[in-house]
């Protein structure tokens, strides 16, 4: 029963070691990360697959612990598409920060990279981030996260030559307007 599990995980008299040992023997999944006060056990619950895979839990974790390797592993394990469309309107600053981390990530699986980058609701009017892998840049261009303008066009020519055909094809009208 999840109430009993939460009572144990939130019991301040139990050591972190005891809680972690308990998690390794646990089979009960938990729905909401915010119900677990002891942040030390969060990674263990995620690692063991005992935390519901949800955008709520993803954002709650990110807001408190950042874009950690454990969070990436958790997201990569999602069995469903990650979709932030229409969610968390009140948390735009957190979502914007997450978006920037996602864009620079090379460890998210490509499908999760695309799902996150395209549903957080942000794009770059001016883009100047270097060292994004070819496939990830293709995703950013295809989903119109990297927009056409003179400065970005110049940056793309200098830093992403291999992605130029896709970049130009994605917004030929914008390109012709610049020329």
PDB file of C-alpha atoms in Angstrom:
ATOM      1  CA  UNK A   1       0.000   0.000   0.000  1.00  0.00           C
ATOM      2  CA  UNK A   2       1.513   3.336  -1.053  1.00  0.00           C
ATOM      3  CA  UNK A   3       0.429   5.164   2.134  1.00  0.00           C
ATOM      4  CA  UNK A   4       2.486   2.757   4.247  1.00  0.00           C
ATOM      5  CA  UNK A   5       5.459   3.136   1.903  1.00  0.00           C
ATOM      6  CA  UNK A   6       5.243   6.929   2.105  1.00  0.00           C
ATOM      7  CA  UNK A   7       5.020   6.766   5.899  1.00  0.00           C
ATOM      8  CA  UNK A   8       8.267   4.779   6.002  1.00  0.00           C
ATOM      9  CA  UNK A   9      10.093   6.928   3.421  1.00  0.00           C
ATOM     10  CA  UNK A  10       9.003  10.135   5.154  1.00  0.00           C
ATOM     11  CA  UNK A  11       9.797   8.912   8.669  1.00  0.00           C
ATOM     12  CA  UNK A  12      12.511  11.245   9.980  1.00  0.00           C
ATOM     13  CA  UNK A  13      13.594   8.760  12.642  1.00  0.00           C
ATOM     14  CA  UNK A  14      14.790   6.234  10.037  1.00  0.00           C
ATOM     15  CA  UNK A  15      18.263   6.583   8.557  1.00  0.00           C
ATOM     16  CA  UNK A  16      18.827   7.167   4.855  1.00  0.00           C
ATOM     17  CA  UNK A  17      20.585   3.803   4.685  1.00  0.00           C
ATOM     18  CA  UNK A  18      17.536   2.037   6.140  1.00  0.00           C
ATOM     19  CA  UNK A  19      15.255   3.784   3.644  1.00  0.00           C
ATOM     20  CA  UNK A  20      17.510   2.860   0.723  1.00  0.00           C
ATOM     21  CA  UNK A  21      17.668  -0.785   1.821  1.00  0.00           C
ATOM     22  CA  UNK A  22      13.875  -0.748   2.102  1.00  0.00           C
ATOM     23  CA  UNK A  23      13.560   0.580  -1.462  1.00  0.00           C
ATOM     24  CA  UNK A  24      15.689  -2.278  -2.853  1.00  0.00           C
ATOM     25  CA  UNK A  25      13.155  -4.739  -1.422  1.00  0.00           C
ATOM     26  CA  UNK A  26      10.133  -2.662  -2.381  1.00  0.00           C
ATOM     27  CA  UNK A  27       7.706  -3.585  -5.167  1.00  0.00           C
ATOM     28  CA  UNK A  28       5.102  -0.847  -4.666  1.00  0.00           C
ATOM     29  CA  UNK A  29       5.153   2.006  -7.195  1.00  0.00           C
ATOM     30  CA  UNK A  30       4.613   5.569  -6.102  1.00  0.00           C
ATOM     31  CA  UNK A  31       2.676   8.151  -8.053  1.00  0.00           C
ATOM     32  CA  UNK A  32       3.915  11.562  -6.962  1.00  0.00           C
ATOM     33  CA  UNK A  33       7.485  12.538  -6.240  1.00  0.00           C
ATOM     34  CA  UNK A  34       6.248  15.552  -4.278  1.00  0.00           C
ATOM     35  CA  UNK A  35       4.765  13.178  -1.666  1.00  0.00           C
ATOM     36  CA  UNK A  36       8.263  11.933  -0.793  1.00  0.00           C
ATOM     37  CA  UNK A  37       9.944  14.412   1.529  1.00  0.00           C
ATOM     38  CA  UNK A  38      13.276  12.621   1.757  1.00  0.00           C
ATOM     39  CA  UNK A  39      15.016  13.751  -1.455  1.00  0.00           C
ATOM     40  CA  UNK A  40      17.887  11.332  -0.851  1.00  0.00           C
ATOM     41  CA  UNK A  41      15.697   8.373  -1.847  1.00  0.00           C
ATOM     42  CA  UNK A  42      14.372   9.925  -5.064  1.00  0.00           C
ATOM     43  CA  UNK A  43      17.197   8.629  -7.261  1.00  0.00           C
ATOM     44  CA  UNK A  44      16.862   5.128  -5.787  1.00  0.00           C
ATOM     45  CA  UNK A  45      13.116   5.071  -6.498  1.00  0.00           C
ATOM     46  CA  UNK A  46      13.722   6.236 -10.063  1.00  0.00           C
ATOM     47  CA  UNK A  47      16.553   3.759 -10.568  1.00  0.00           C
ATOM     48  CA  UNK A  48      14.390   0.886  -9.360  1.00  0.00           C
ATOM     49  CA  UNK A  49      11.476   1.998 -11.590  1.00  0.00           C
ATOM     50  CA  UNK A  50       9.202   2.582  -8.609  1.00  0.00           C
ATOM     51  CA  UNK A  51       8.212   6.145  -9.516  1.00  0.00           C
ATOM     52  CA  UNK A  52       5.405   6.765 -11.988  1.00  0.00           C
ATOM     53  CA  UNK A  53       6.801   8.055 -15.269  1.00  0.00           C
ATOM     54  CA  UNK A  54       5.152  11.456 -15.589  1.00  0.00           C
ATOM     55  CA  UNK A  55       5.836  14.995 -16.695  1.00  0.00           C
ATOM     56  CA  UNK A  56       4.803  16.130 -13.191  1.00  0.00           C
ATOM     57  CA  UNK A  57       7.524  14.028 -11.568  1.00  0.00           C
ATOM     58  CA  UNK A  58      10.078  15.000 -14.214  1.00  0.00           C
ATOM     59  CA  UNK A  59       9.488  18.735 -13.668  1.00  0.00           C
ATOM     60  CA  UNK A  60       9.271  18.407  -9.879  1.00  0.00           C
ATOM     61  CA  UNK A  61      12.626  16.590  -9.787  1.00  0.00           C
ATOM     62  CA  UNK A  62      14.255  19.031 -12.209  1.00  0.00           C
ATOM     63  CA  UNK A  63      13.038  22.017 -10.212  1.00  0.00           C
ATOM     64  CA  UNK A  64      14.746  20.702  -7.083  1.00  0.00           C
ATOM     65  CA  UNK A  65      17.770  18.729  -8.260  1.00  0.00           C
ATOM     66  CA  UNK A  66      18.481  19.930 -11.791  1.00  0.00           C
ATOM     67  CA  UNK A  67      19.263  18.076 -14.995  1.00  0.00           C
ATOM     68  CA  UNK A  68      21.142  15.166 -13.452  1.00  0.00           C
ATOM     69  CA  UNK A  69      22.256  11.904 -15.020  1.00  0.00           C
ATOM     70  CA  UNK A  70      19.582  10.174 -12.939  1.00  0.00           C
ATOM     71  CA  UNK A  71      16.882  12.421 -14.418  1.00  0.00           C
ATOM     72  CA  UNK A  72      18.097  11.649 -17.941  1.00  0.00           C
ATOM     73  CA  UNK A  73      18.019   7.908 -17.177  1.00  0.00           C
ATOM     74  CA  UNK A  74      14.481   8.295 -15.781  1.00  0.00           C
ATOM     75  CA  UNK A  75      13.271  10.175 -18.882  1.00  0.00           C
ATOM     76  CA  UNK A  76      14.992   7.762 -21.270  1.00  0.00           C
ATOM     77  CA  UNK A  77      13.072   4.918 -19.615  1.00  0.00           C
ATOM     78  CA  UNK A  78       9.631   6.504 -20.204  1.00  0.00           C
ATOM     79  CA  UNK A  79       7.418   4.007 -21.987  1.00  0.00           C
ATOM     80  CA  UNK A  80       5.184   6.790 -23.294  1.00  0.00           C
ATOM     81  CA  UNK A  81       5.877   9.994 -25.181  1.00  0.00           C
ATOM     82  CA  UNK A  82       6.885  12.941 -23.023  1.00  0.00           C
ATOM     83  CA  UNK A  83       4.457  15.772 -23.767  1.00  0.00           C
ATOM     84  CA  UNK A  84       4.417  19.166 -22.053  1.00  0.00           C
ATOM     85  CA  UNK A  85       1.869  20.809 -24.377  1.00  0.00           C
ATOM     86  CA  UNK A  86      -0.649  22.770 -22.352  1.00  0.00           C
ATOM     87  CA  UNK A  87       0.887  21.788 -19.017  1.00  0.00           C
ATOM     88  CA  UNK A  88       2.500  23.779 -16.237  1.00  0.00           C
ATOM     89  CA  UNK A  89       1.679  27.254 -17.611  1.00  0.00           C
ATOM     90  CA  UNK A  90       2.558  28.715 -14.208  1.00  0.00           C
ATOM     91  CA  UNK A  91       6.077  27.244 -14.333  1.00  0.00           C
ATOM     92  CA  UNK A  92       7.385  28.957 -17.448  1.00  0.00           C
ATOM     93  CA  UNK A  93      10.739  29.867 -15.883  1.00  0.00           C
ATOM     94  CA  UNK A  94      11.381  26.247 -14.880  1.00  0.00           C
ATOM     95  CA  UNK A  95      10.243  24.955 -18.279  1.00  0.00           C
ATOM     96  CA  UNK A  96      12.458  27.479 -20.056  1.00  0.00           C
ATOM     97  CA  UNK A  97      15.460  26.388 -18.000  1.00  0.00           C
ATOM     98  CA  UNK A  98      14.668  22.713 -18.689  1.00  0.00           C
ATOM     99  CA  UNK A  99      14.350  23.496 -22.406  1.00  0.00           C
ATOM    100  CA  UNK A 100      17.867  24.980 -22.467  1.00  0.00           C
ATOM    101  CA  UNK A 101      19.281  21.888 -20.721  1.00  0.00           C
ATOM    102  CA  UNK A 102      17.441  19.541 -23.095  1.00  0.00           C
ATOM    103  CA  UNK A 103      18.736  21.361 -26.187  1.00  0.00           C
ATOM    104  CA  UNK A 104      22.335  20.963 -25.000  1.00  0.00           C
ATOM    105  CA  UNK A 105      21.895  17.341 -23.905  1.00  0.00           C
ATOM    106  CA  UNK A 106      23.720  14.599 -25.754  1.00  0.00           C
ATOM    107  CA  UNK A 107      22.583  11.835 -23.388  1.00  0.00           C
ATOM    108  CA  UNK A 108      18.826  11.886 -23.906  1.00  0.00           C
ATOM    109  CA  UNK A 109      17.621   9.248 -26.360  1.00  0.00           C
ATOM    110  CA  UNK A 110      16.745  10.877 -29.687  1.00  0.00           C
ATOM    111  CA  UNK A 111      13.012  10.221 -29.360  1.00  0.00           C
ATOM    112  CA  UNK A 112      12.930  11.746 -25.854  1.00  0.00           C
ATOM    113  CA  UNK A 113      15.090  14.647 -27.067  1.00  0.00           C
ATOM    114  CA  UNK A 114      12.555  15.370 -29.796  1.00  0.00           C
ATOM    115  CA  UNK A 115       9.555  14.946 -27.520  1.00  0.00           C
ATOM    116  CA  UNK A 116      10.936  17.280 -24.869  1.00  0.00           C
ATOM    117  CA  UNK A 117      12.384  19.921 -27.181  1.00  0.00           C
ATOM    118  CA  UNK A 118       9.258  20.108 -29.318  1.00  0.00           C
ATOM    119  CA  UNK A 119       6.604  20.118 -26.569  1.00  0.00           C
ATOM    120  CA  UNK A 120       8.080  22.469 -23.964  1.00  0.00           C
ATOM    121  CA  UNK A 121       6.825  25.355 -26.113  1.00  0.00           C
ATOM    122  CA  UNK A 122      10.014  27.297 -26.776  1.00  0.00           C
ATOM    123  CA  UNK A 123      12.144  28.103 -29.805  1.00  0.00           C
ATOM    124  CA  UNK A 124      15.148  30.247 -30.659  1.00  0.00           C
ATOM    125  CA  UNK A 125      14.642  33.395 -32.725  1.00  0.00           C
ATOM    126  CA  UNK A 126      18.417  33.740 -32.638  1.00  0.00           C
ATOM    127  CA  UNK A 127      20.473  30.577 -32.238  1.00  0.00           C
ATOM    128  CA  UNK A 128      24.146  30.360 -31.264  1.00  0.00           C
ATOM    129  CA  UNK A 129      24.748  27.075 -29.431  1.00  0.00           C
ATOM    130  CA  UNK A 130      27.717  25.062 -30.657  1.00  0.00           C
ATOM    131  CA  UNK A 131      28.485  21.346 -30.613  1.00  0.00           C
ATOM    132  CA  UNK A 132      25.007  19.906 -30.999  1.00  0.00           C
ATOM    133  CA  UNK A 133      25.153  16.529 -32.717  1.00  0.00           C
ATOM    134  CA  UNK A 134      23.950  16.250 -36.323  1.00  0.00           C
ATOM    135  CA  UNK A 135      20.802  14.200 -35.550  1.00  0.00           C
ATOM    136  CA  UNK A 136      19.790  16.519 -32.710  1.00  0.00           C
ATOM    137  CA  UNK A 137      20.242  19.599 -34.891  1.00  0.00           C
ATOM    138  CA  UNK A 138      18.078  17.961 -37.555  1.00  0.00           C
ATOM    139  CA  UNK A 139      15.355  17.553 -34.913  1.00  0.00           C
ATOM    140  CA  UNK A 140      15.653  21.195 -33.857  1.00  0.00           C
ATOM    141  CA  UNK A 141      15.393  22.390 -37.445  1.00  0.00           C
ATOM    142  CA  UNK A 142      12.553  20.028 -38.387  1.00  0.00           C
ATOM    143  CA  UNK A 143      10.500  21.139 -35.381  1.00  0.00           C
ATOM    144  CA  UNK A 144      11.229  24.829 -36.089  1.00  0.00           C
ATOM    145  CA  UNK A 145      13.029  25.300 -32.795  1.00  0.00           C
ATOM    146  CA  UNK A 146      15.892  26.958 -34.681  1.00  0.00           C
ATOM    147  CA  UNK A 147      14.319  29.758 -36.713  1.00  0.00           C
ATOM    148  CA  UNK A 148      15.577  31.490 -39.843  1.00  0.00           C
ATOM    149  CA  UNK A 149      17.160  34.925 -39.553  1.00  0.00           C
ATOM    150  CA  UNK A 150      20.343  36.551 -40.773  1.00  0.00           C
ATOM    151  CA  UNK A 151      22.418  35.979 -37.620  1.00  0.00           C
ATOM    152  CA  UNK A 152      21.341  32.347 -37.238  1.00  0.00           C
ATOM    153  CA  UNK A 153      21.904  31.683 -40.937  1.00  0.00           C
ATOM    154  CA  UNK A 154      25.489  32.938 -40.612  1.00  0.00           C
ATOM    155  CA  UNK A 155      25.993  30.894 -37.423  1.00  0.00           C
ATOM    156  CA  UNK A 156      24.609  27.755 -39.089  1.00  0.00           C
ATOM    157  CA  UNK A 157      26.899  28.251 -42.110  1.00  0.00           C
ATOM    158  CA  UNK A 158      29.913  28.470 -39.808  1.00  0.00           C
ATOM    159  CA  UNK A 159      29.025  25.743 -37.299  1.00  0.00           C
ATOM    160  CA  UNK A 160      26.540  23.332 -38.851  1.00  0.00           C
ATOM    161  CA  UNK A 161      27.483  22.998 -42.520  1.00  0.00           C
ATOM    162  CA  UNK A 162      26.158  19.435 -42.645  1.00  0.00           C
ATOM    163  CA  UNK A 163      22.699  20.614 -41.503  1.00  0.00           C
ATOM    164  CA  UNK A 164      22.407  23.517 -43.975  1.00  0.00           C
ATOM    165  CA  UNK A 165      20.255  21.718 -46.555  1.00  0.00           C
ATOM    166  CA  UNK A 166      17.671  20.851 -43.913  1.00  0.00           C
ATOM    167  CA  UNK A 167      17.868  24.344 -42.406  1.00  0.00           C
ATOM    168  CA  UNK A 168      17.258  26.045 -45.756  1.00  0.00           C
ATOM    169  CA  UNK A 169      14.508  23.630 -46.804  1.00  0.00           C
ATOM    170  CA  UNK A 170      12.691  24.133 -43.491  1.00  0.00           C
ATOM    171  CA  UNK A 171      12.112  27.831 -44.226  1.00  0.00           C
ATOM    172  CA  UNK A 172      12.888  28.619 -47.847  1.00  0.00           C
ATOM    173  CA  UNK A 173      10.640  31.693 -47.779  1.00  0.00           C
ATOM    174  CA  UNK A 174      12.514  33.083 -44.783  1.00  0.00           C
ATOM    175  CA  UNK A 175      15.815  32.366 -46.484  1.00  0.00           C
ATOM    176  CA  UNK A 176      14.739  34.125 -49.695  1.00  0.00           C
ATOM    177  CA  UNK A 177      13.545  37.125 -47.676  1.00  0.00           C
ATOM    178  CA  UNK A 178      17.026  37.459 -46.151  1.00  0.00           C
ATOM    179  CA  UNK A 179      18.791  37.215 -49.509  1.00  0.00           C
TER     180      UNK A 179
END
